[in-house]
């Protein structure tokens, strides 16, 4: 689910989280994957780790460019 939903995040000045509206659409179409609140909690936890990883990677790249 996470890999399918990660492409639906909004892009702006920085990478945003996966919108809950997209989670609801996915959850509704797949069906029978458990309660929605648990699904959202799991996806949000995975998303937080992903965003943390992306921020760390970007920071390291900035440091390398700037010496």
C-alpha positions in Angstrom: 0.0 0.0 0.0 2.8 2.4 0.9 4.6 2.0 -2.4 1.4 2.7 -4.3 0.4 5.7 -2.1 3.8 7.4 -2.0 3.3 8.7 -5.6 0.2 10.6 -4.5 2.0 13.0 -2.2 2.0 16.7 -3.0 5.1 18.4 -4.1 6.0 22.0 -3.3 8.9 23.7 -1.6 9.4 20.4 0.2 8.1 16.8 0.0 4.7 16.5 1.7 3.0 13.6 3.4 0.6 11.2 1.8 -2.8 12.9 1.9 -5.5 11.1 4.0 -7.9 11.5 1.1 -5.6 9.2 -1.0 -5.4 6.7 1.8 -9.2 6.6 2.0 -9.5 6.0 -1.7 -7.0 3.2 -1.6 -8.6 1.7 1.5 -12.1 1.8 0.0 -11.0 0.2 -3.3 -8.9 -2.6 -1.8 -11.4 -3.5 1.0 -11.1 -5.9 3.8 -7.7 -4.8 5.0 -8.7 -3.8 8.5 -10.1 -0.7 10.2 -9.3 2.6 8.5 -7.8 4.2 11.5 -5.3 1.4 11.9 -4.5 1.6 8.2 -3.9 5.3 8.5 -1.7 4.9 11.5 0.5 2.3 9.8 0.8 4.4 6.6 1.6 7.6 8.6 4.3 5.8 10.6 5.9 4.5 7.4 5.6 7.9 5.8 7.2 9.7 8.7 10.2 7.4 8.5 10.4 7.9 4.7 10.2 11.7 5.0 12.9 11.6 7.7 15.1 9.5 5.4 14.6 11.9 2.5 15.4 14.9 4.6 18.6 13.3 5.9 19.6 12.4 2.4 19.0 15.9 1.1 20.9 17.4 4.0 23.9 15.2 3.3 23.8 16.1 -0.4 23.7 19.8 0.5 26.7 19.4 2.8 28.6 17.6 0.0 27.9 20.3 -2.5 28.8 23.2 -0.1 32.0 21.5 1.1 
